[in-house]
Amino acid sequence: MGCKLFGFLFWVSSILCLPLFARGFTPADNYLIDCGSLTNTTLGDRVFMADNLASKLLSASGNIVGNTSKAVTSSDDSPLYQTVRIFTGVSKYTFPISQRGRHWIRLYFYPFVHASYNMSMAKFDVSTENHVLLSSFSVQSLVVKEFSVNVTTNSLAITFSPSENSFAFVNALEVVSVPDQLIPDSAGLVESSTGFQGLTWQAFETVARMNMGGPTVSSENDTLSRTWVPDQPFLLGKNLATSVSKIKAVKYVDGGSTREIAPNTIYGTCTRMNSMNDSNSNFNVTWEFNVDPGFQYLVRFHFCDIVSEALNLLYFNVFIDSSIVERDFDLSTYLVNVLAAAYYKDYVTGPATSNKIRVSIGPSNIHGTYPDAILNGLEIMKMNNSDGSLSGLGTVNTSSSSSKKRVGAIVGVTAGVACGVLLAGVLFMYCRKRRQLSRQRLSKTWIPFSINGGTSHTMGSKYSKGTTTSLISNTNYHVPFLAVQEATNNFDESWVIGIGGFGKVYKGELNDGTKVAVKRGNPQSQQGLAEFQTEIEMLSQFRHRHLVSLIGYCDEKNEMILIYEYMENGTLKGHLYGSGHPSLSWKQRLEICIGAARGLHYLHTGYAKAVIHRDVKSANILLDENLMAKVADFGLSKTGPELDQTHVSTAVKGSFGYLDPEYFRRQQLTEKSDVYSFGVVLFEVLCARPVIDPTLPREMVNLAEWAMKWQKKGQLEQIIDPSLKGNIRPNSLRKFGETAEKCLADFGVDRPSMGDVLWNLEYALQLQEAVVQGDLEENSTNMIGELSPQINNFSQLDPTGSAKFEVSSVDDLSGVSMSKVFSQLVKSEGR
Ligand SMILES: *[C@@H]1O[C@H](CO)[C@@H](O)[C@H](O)[C@H]1NC(C)=O
Ligand SMILES: *[C@@H]1O[C@H](CO)[C@@H](O)[C@H](O)[C@H]1NC(C)=O
Ligand SMILES: *[C@@H]1O[C@H](CO)[C@@H](O)[C@H](O)[C@H]1NC(C)=O
Ligand SMILES: *[C@@H]1O[C@H](CO)[C@@H](O)[C@H](O)[C@H]1NC(C)=O
Ligand SMILES: *[C@@H]1O[C@H](CO)[C@@H](O)[C@H](O)[C@H]1NC(C)=O
Ligand SMILES: *[C@@H]1O[C@H](CO)[C@@H](O)[C@H](O)[C@H]1NC(C)=O
Ligand SMILES: *[C@@H]1O[C@H](CO)[C@@H](O)[C@H](O)[C@H]1NC(C)=O
Ligand SMILES: *[C@@H]1O[C@H](CO)[C@@H](O)[C@H](O)[C@H]1NC(C)=O
Ligand SMILES: *[C@@H]1O[C@H](CO)[C@@H](O)[C@H](O)[C@H]1NC(C)=O
């Protein structure tokens, strides 16, 4: 209940730009109206006034109060959208203004069907005395429009004018003061040395507001109730960029930005050029936004050098479309030599000539500088045209809003943009929250059940030091046996999706609808107990979007049951051969390998002690509904003693065909054993055949040997999956082949780290996409051996990381698996 409410408010606030005014700036004018509502609506710290209380502000003809109590049923919908005010004639809200100056106008529209009004059919104009805000506007999905205008009289009137034979509506409305210094009068002007004067006169409509390299910053956490969304969806060539976060480093100094202009959560993260330690890198990082042609735009760049170790190390160029606006930009020179000081720059564009604006950052050409570039935040605001209009061809005279077909079309685009911007952020936050909530809900429901549920075994008995005794105290994940029975239809045999040495895997569905994979250990298998405990411990500590998530476990009645998220698309192996799935493109394969590499890299480095998967194979790489890869089955055992050694000595386990020969010979395990196995997976992905195929001629049976032979001859293309022939760029194939080859080096020390492998795969993807030119291709062979510390940041911020289903895999069923239990997870000393 508490969680639900929190989630609800969270959702609402991330959609609605609701400010809490406990942040320094107190707006002199602060009108919040829940239109159509007969009661006040409280959201967070803000109270949206009942519409009847606001009625003295309204001079209107033929308006009615709509009531949508049936139309909007989802409890996740904001109360603001439950009611609406409908205007059948020209109607006007007039707000007394106590302090002249710039004000936000935020309009909330949610089209639903009321008994006599279908809001999707509404068509109307909205204007102030001096500016047309919207013309021939209609709404097909939830839209929040944000404008700001300078009010120079004692009142501000907002007029709703229905188009002919139509009507207007609004769900909620805000008129709120903006601090004077937010928009200064002057800005740079693109392709001009004179600059732009007169911003104070402008009306603006917010087109984009991005937190580069960071998550959504909702209105509650913004100094001025704005919503900032992640930049990822707008980024072209995502591999060219990486994210950095260092919020504590941000400083506000005189001459720079202020907290009102943007909070430190914006300045403290950035999207950075991913130069991959290659001093010859030379490419731009570019974002693209939809705009309306003909209008000028104010583009505000937020910068804060959170990446440099010292001053005067970072030089870069900034572009709007093809125009350079900052050349060899050095933040140190603007900000009296304070590193990581917040700074912003405004530019006004010429009238847009297309329906896109691109913003780019790229390396400076100054000799001797390291190629790098950053951007921390970005705002794009549409400026009114010479008629004072922000919309199409509209004029200020709203009663002349006859038929303007062209206008409508243009407006549609704008609405789409704003909505997209807001929704992208909302969805991201929402999904993440949903997932956390669902877990919280589960644990809430299940907490009354005993922690160890009557188990009679002793935890950690197998490994001394009792290192495992605490692990099952993780009650968050404990699930009662009854719930598991229910989820799997009492372990219905027809729901079995896999069988392995450890037991069976069932498909299941929790009562909240979450699809899960349920792995039920064979109760006789005492051997599995330690592995069971380890998997719980590991999985509950290691959370990464490229690792399968543990949803819960059950250890009642001597059961050993693990519940994972369900992976819609099964195993990578199944998509490579033998299952009749359509063949994956090269790009998809690269992306899957990159995802899996990220997961393994995280296992190896994301924790104080490296974790070794020990059973890396294509059957343990699972794909969600978007074909995003997650590493599964990382095992049920761990080495107890933490010895001072760089390897772990242990009985050889793993799958035949993937096994590191060094590990086999010396029975010593390091992360490099996983790297070896991953190299085999890479060849498997390229050749789409089993790693061991006894039906083939002798020299072909073992894929690793066979592929290495062709790789060494430089003729790898001879044995690739026929469906890839002609679709792989030679450079991409070369990079990929080299990477796999290095992974298969005889001695672990000669193999790259998983981080290196990841970089090289990303590079192979770039070469395939040919977004990188010249220099980089030439240097493509020297990438191995370099590793960036930022590898993980990016994936964790990717909004698509909220995908939630997947399947658990079982042991390799092809009959060549040597693994008797799930793959094994081993902690080894350091890294
Ligand atoms: C509703 O809000 C208005 C203005 O914020 C306030 O004056 C009024 O007392 C509130 N009414 C109730 C019932 O809370
Ligand atoms: C909406 O309609 C329902 C029943 O039709 C009524 O009980 C409720 O008070 C109405 N709410 C508003 C805000 O008019
Ligand atoms: C409402 O109007 C939209 C757009 O005209 C239309 O697609 C939709 O079917 C209508 N809904 C109802 C219930 O009439
Ligand atoms: C609003 O416009 C007036 C001129 O009428 C100007 O003096 C004032 O600075 C402007 N305020 C803002 C916040 O732009
Ligand atoms: C605000 O920020 C805090 C701390 O970063 C975070 O925990 C909280 O979830 C954020 N609130 C919203 C509504 O985004
Ligand atoms: C970066 O973009 C600008 C503007 O489009 C272009 O002139 C420049 O050549 C680009 N730089 C690189 C390295 O691609
Ligand atoms: C926007 O409208 C104002 C009048 O309110 C006008 O002075 C200004 O020139 C307009 N802006 C542009 C870019 O035409
Ligand atoms: C709008 O134009 C009509 C005629 O086209 C005129 O009668 C009306 O007074 C104008 N309204 C305003 C507010 O200028
Ligand atoms: C670049 O390489 C150096 C040493 O070779 C390493 O310390 C650093 O972390 C690397 N940086 C990046 C961004 O890869």
PDB file of C-alpha atoms in Angstrom, residues 652-794:
ATOM      1  CA  VAL A 652      37.069 -28.770 -13.353  1.00  0.00           C
ATOM      2  CA  LYS A 653      33.530 -27.875 -14.219  1.00  0.00           C
ATOM      3  CA  GLY A 654      32.093 -26.311 -17.285  1.00  0.00           C
ATOM      4  CA  SER A 655      30.859 -27.330 -20.658  1.00  0.00           C
ATOM      5  CA  PHE A 656      32.783 -29.343 -23.151  1.00  0.00           C
ATOM      6  CA  GLY A 657      33.847 -27.345 -26.151  1.00  0.00           C
ATOM      7  CA  TYR A 658      33.972 -24.106 -24.178  1.00  0.00           C
ATOM      8  CA  LEU A 659      36.455 -25.205 -21.603  1.00  0.00           C
ATOM      9  CA  ASP A 660      39.647 -23.259 -21.100  1.00  0.00           C
ATOM     10  CA  PRO A 661      42.484 -25.730 -21.826  1.00  0.00           C
ATOM     11  CA  GLU A 662      44.685 -24.058 -19.252  1.00  0.00           C
ATOM     12  CA  TYR A 663      42.063 -24.511 -16.600  1.00  0.00           C
ATOM     13  CA  PHE A 664      41.727 -28.103 -17.669  1.00  0.00           C
ATOM     14  CA  ARG A 665      45.461 -28.679 -17.479  1.00  0.00           C
ATOM     15  CA  ARG A 666      46.199 -26.862 -14.287  1.00  0.00           C
ATOM     16  CA  GLN A 667      42.838 -26.906 -12.588  1.00  0.00           C
ATOM     17  CA  GLN A 668      43.290 -23.312 -11.765  1.00  0.00           C
ATOM     18  CA  LEU A 669      40.596 -20.883 -12.432  1.00  0.00           C
ATOM     19  CA  THR A 670      40.796 -17.186 -13.232  1.00  0.00           C
ATOM     20  CA  GLU A 671      38.540 -14.729 -15.006  1.00  0.00           C
ATOM     21  CA  LYS A 672      40.475 -15.546 -18.129  1.00  0.00           C
ATOM     22  CA  SER A 673      38.779 -18.929 -18.223  1.00  0.00           C
ATOM     23  CA  ASP A 674      35.513 -17.117 -18.841  1.00  0.00           C
ATOM     24  CA  VAL A 675      37.250 -15.054 -21.494  1.00  0.00           C
ATOM     25  CA  TYR A 676      38.275 -18.240 -23.247  1.00  0.00           C
ATOM     26  CA  SER A 677      34.750 -19.616 -23.181  1.00  0.00           C
ATOM     27  CA  PHE A 678      33.418 -16.309 -24.395  1.00  0.00           C
ATOM     28  CA  GLY A 679      35.833 -16.473 -27.312  1.00  0.00           C
ATOM     29  CA  VAL A 680      34.278 -19.794 -28.261  1.00  0.00           C
ATOM     30  CA  VAL A 681      30.843 -18.183 -28.047  1.00  0.00           C
ATOM     31  CA  LEU A 682      32.051 -15.456 -30.406  1.00  0.00           C
ATOM     32  CA  PHE A 683      33.003 -18.019 -33.020  1.00  0.00           C
ATOM     33  CA  GLU A 684      29.748 -19.826 -32.439  1.00  0.00           C
ATOM     34  CA  VAL A 685      27.895 -16.587 -33.095  1.00  0.00           C
ATOM     35  CA  LEU A 686      29.874 -16.019 -36.252  1.00  0.00           C
ATOM     36  CA  CYS A 687      29.616 -19.534 -37.638  1.00  0.00           C
ATOM     37  CA  ALA A 688      26.210 -20.529 -36.247  1.00  0.00           C
ATOM     38  CA  ARG A 689      27.135 -24.132 -35.539  1.00  0.00           C
ATOM     39  CA  PRO A 690      27.531 -26.231 -32.377  1.00  0.00           C
ATOM     40  CA  VAL A 691      30.859 -25.927 -30.613  1.00  0.00           C
ATOM     41  CA  ILE A 692      31.239 -29.683 -30.788  1.00  0.00           C
ATOM     42  CA  ASP A 693      29.636 -31.492 -33.674  1.00  0.00           C
ATOM     43  CA  PRO A 694      30.699 -35.139 -33.788  1.00  0.00           C
ATOM     44  CA  THR A 695      28.902 -35.671 -37.092  1.00  0.00           C
ATOM     45  CA  LEU A 696      31.379 -33.473 -38.926  1.00  0.00           C
ATOM     46  CA  PRO A 697      34.744 -34.517 -40.403  1.00  0.00           C
ATOM     47  CA  ARG A 698      37.357 -34.829 -37.746  1.00  0.00           C
ATOM     48  CA  GLU A 699      39.128 -31.492 -38.187  1.00  0.00           C
ATOM     49  CA  MET A 700      35.809 -29.680 -38.018  1.00  0.00           C
ATOM     50  CA  VAL A 701      34.373 -31.302 -34.891  1.00  0.00           C
ATOM     51  CA  ASN A 702      35.708 -28.728 -32.457  1.00  0.00           C
ATOM     52  CA  LEU A 703      34.606 -25.257 -33.460  1.00  0.00           C
ATOM     53  CA  ALA A 704      37.335 -23.469 -31.519  1.00  0.00           C
ATOM     54  CA  GLU A 705      40.082 -25.389 -33.305  1.00  0.00           C
ATOM     55  CA  TRP A 706      38.417 -25.152 -36.670  1.00  0.00           C
ATOM     56  CA  ALA A 707      37.735 -21.435 -36.463  1.00  0.00           C
ATOM     57  CA  MET A 708      41.205 -20.647 -35.138  1.00  0.00           C
ATOM     58  CA  LYS A 709      42.683 -22.435 -38.084  1.00  0.00           C
ATOM     59  CA  TRP A 710      40.819 -20.204 -40.538  1.00  0.00           C
ATOM     60  CA  GLN A 711      41.388 -17.102 -38.466  1.00  0.00           C
ATOM     61  CA  LYS A 712      45.141 -17.740 -38.483  1.00  0.00           C
ATOM     62  CA  LYS A 713      45.013 -18.153 -42.249  1.00  0.00           C
ATOM     63  CA  GLY A 714      43.185 -14.816 -42.432  1.00  0.00           C
ATOM     64  CA  GLN A 715      40.261 -16.468 -44.172  1.00  0.00           C
ATOM     65  CA  LEU A 716      37.653 -16.490 -41.475  1.00  0.00           C
ATOM     66  CA  GLU A 717      35.035 -15.381 -43.986  1.00  0.00           C
ATOM     67  CA  GLN A 718      35.208 -18.884 -45.480  1.00  0.00           C
ATOM     68  CA  ILE A 719      33.411 -20.454 -42.550  1.00  0.00           C
ATOM     69  CA  ILE A 720      30.931 -17.826 -41.417  1.00  0.00           C
ATOM     70  CA  ASP A 721      27.201 -18.411 -41.202  1.00  0.00           C
ATOM     71  CA  PRO A 722      26.034 -18.387 -44.831  1.00  0.00           C
ATOM     72  CA  SER A 723      23.199 -16.033 -43.940  1.00  0.00           C
ATOM     73  CA  LEU A 724      25.812 -13.427 -42.964  1.00  0.00           C
ATOM     74  CA  LYS A 725      27.750 -13.660 -46.197  1.00  0.00           C
ATOM     75  CA  GLY A 726      27.994 -10.291 -47.847  1.00  0.00           C
ATOM     76  CA  ASN A 727      26.448  -8.561 -44.837  1.00  0.00           C
ATOM     77  CA  ILE A 728      29.502  -8.088 -42.665  1.00  0.00           C
ATOM     78  CA  ARG A 729      31.868  -5.270 -43.390  1.00  0.00           C
ATOM     79  CA  PRO A 730      35.375  -6.684 -43.738  1.00  0.00           C
ATOM     80  CA  ASN A 731      36.764  -4.409 -41.028  1.00  0.00           C
ATOM     81  CA  SER A 732      34.077  -5.428 -38.614  1.00  0.00           C
ATOM     82  CA  LEU A 733      34.740  -9.098 -39.305  1.00  0.00           C
ATOM     83  CA  ARG A 734      38.460  -8.581 -38.949  1.00  0.00           C
ATOM     84  CA  LYS A 735      38.056  -6.867 -35.595  1.00  0.00           C
ATOM     85  CA  PHE A 736      35.673  -9.538 -34.410  1.00  0.00           C
ATOM     86  CA  GLY A 737      37.941 -12.371 -35.542  1.00  0.00           C
ATOM     87  CA  GLU A 738      40.954 -10.822 -33.868  1.00  0.00           C
ATOM     88  CA  THR A 739      39.016 -10.392 -30.670  1.00  0.00           C
ATOM     89  CA  ALA A 740      37.848 -13.986 -30.603  1.00  0.00           C
ATOM     90  CA  GLU A 741      41.350 -15.160 -31.444  1.00  0.00           C
ATOM     91  CA  LYS A 742      42.866 -13.277 -28.514  1.00  0.00           C
ATOM     92  CA  CYS A 743      40.248 -14.725 -26.206  1.00  0.00           C
ATOM     93  CA  LEU A 744      41.362 -18.203 -27.232  1.00  0.00           C
ATOM     94  CA  ALA A 745      45.031 -17.604 -26.478  1.00  0.00           C
ATOM     95  CA  ASP A 746      46.570 -20.681 -24.878  1.00  0.00           C
ATOM     96  CA  PHE A 747      47.628 -18.912 -21.737  1.00  0.00           C
ATOM     97  CA  GLY A 748      45.293 -16.828 -19.656  1.00  0.00           C
ATOM     98  CA  VAL A 749      47.808 -14.028 -19.289  1.00  0.00           C
ATOM     99  CA  ASP A 750      47.762 -13.510 -23.048  1.00  0.00           C
ATOM    100  CA  ARG A 751      43.998 -13.159 -23.180  1.00  0.00           C
ATOM    101  CA  PRO A 752      42.340  -9.765 -22.985  1.00  0.00           C
ATOM    102  CA  SER A 753      40.170  -8.836 -20.019  1.00  0.00           C
ATOM    103  CA  MET A 754      36.417  -8.866 -20.473  1.00  0.00           C
ATOM    104  CA  GLY A 755      36.565  -5.076 -20.526  1.00  0.00           C
ATOM    105  CA  ASP A 756      38.945  -5.179 -23.470  1.00  0.00           C
ATOM    106  CA  VAL A 757      36.744  -7.678 -25.217  1.00  0.00           C
ATOM    107  CA  LEU A 758      33.783  -5.402 -24.697  1.00  0.00           C
ATOM    108  CA  TRP A 759      35.580  -2.442 -26.173  1.00  0.00           C
ATOM    109  CA  ASN A 760      36.676  -4.402 -29.165  1.00  0.00           C
ATOM    110  CA  LEU A 761      33.178  -5.685 -29.816  1.00  0.00           C
ATOM    111  CA  GLU A 762      31.780  -2.202 -29.581  1.00  0.00           C
ATOM    112  CA  TYR A 763      34.420  -1.176 -31.981  1.00  0.00           C
ATOM    113  CA  ALA A 764      33.482  -3.971 -34.365  1.00  0.00           C
ATOM    114  CA  LEU A 765      29.928  -2.670 -34.176  1.00  0.00           C
ATOM    115  CA  GLN A 766      31.077   0.826 -35.026  1.00  0.00           C
ATOM    116  CA  LEU A 767      33.050  -0.488 -37.943  1.00  0.00           C
ATOM    117  CA  GLN A 768      29.972  -2.325 -39.119  1.00  0.00           C
ATOM    118  CA  GLU A 769      27.883   0.805 -38.838  1.00  0.00           C
ATOM    119  CA  ALA A 770      30.652   2.792 -40.503  1.00  0.00           C
ATOM    120  CA  VAL A 771      30.023   5.797 -38.378  1.00  0.00           C
ATOM    121  CA  VAL A 772      33.715   5.988 -37.767  1.00  0.00           C
ATOM    122  CA  GLN A 773      35.970   7.050 -40.540  1.00  0.00           C
ATOM    123  CA  GLY A 774      39.542   7.188 -41.653  1.00  0.00           C
ATOM    124  CA  ASP A 775      41.924   7.109 -38.775  1.00  0.00           C
ATOM    125  CA  LEU A 776      40.036   4.740 -36.614  1.00  0.00           C
ATOM    126  CA  GLU A 777      39.779   2.032 -39.196  1.00  0.00           C
ATOM    127  CA  GLU A 778      43.480   2.146 -39.741  1.00  0.00           C
ATOM    128  CA  ASN A 779      44.136   1.767 -36.080  1.00  0.00           C
ATOM    129  CA  SER A 780      41.662  -0.916 -35.495  1.00  0.00           C
ATOM    130  CA  THR A 781      44.230  -3.498 -34.636  1.00  0.00           C
ATOM    131  CA  ASN A 782      45.637  -1.807 -31.599  1.00  0.00           C
ATOM    132  CA  MET A 783      42.551  -1.774 -29.510  1.00  0.00           C
ATOM    133  CA  ILE A 784      43.134  -4.896 -27.531  1.00  0.00           C
ATOM    134  CA  GLY A 785      44.606  -4.241 -24.189  1.00  0.00           C
ATOM    135  CA  GLU A 786      42.868  -0.979 -23.486  1.00  0.00           C
ATOM    136  CA  LEU A 787      40.066  -0.580 -21.090  1.00  0.00           C
ATOM    137  CA  SER A 788      37.903   2.237 -19.999  1.00  0.00           C
ATOM    138  CA  PRO A 789      36.641   2.528 -16.484  1.00  0.00           C
ATOM    139  CA  GLN A 790      33.298   3.799 -17.690  1.00  0.00           C
ATOM    140  CA  ILE A 791      32.093   0.689 -19.339  1.00  0.00           C
ATOM    141  CA  ASN A 792      29.245   0.119 -16.998  1.00  0.00           C
ATOM    142  CA  ASN A 793      27.832   3.566 -16.721  1.00  0.00           C
ATOM    143  CA  PHE A 794      26.288   3.593 -20.073  1.00  0.00           C
TER     144      PHE A 794
END
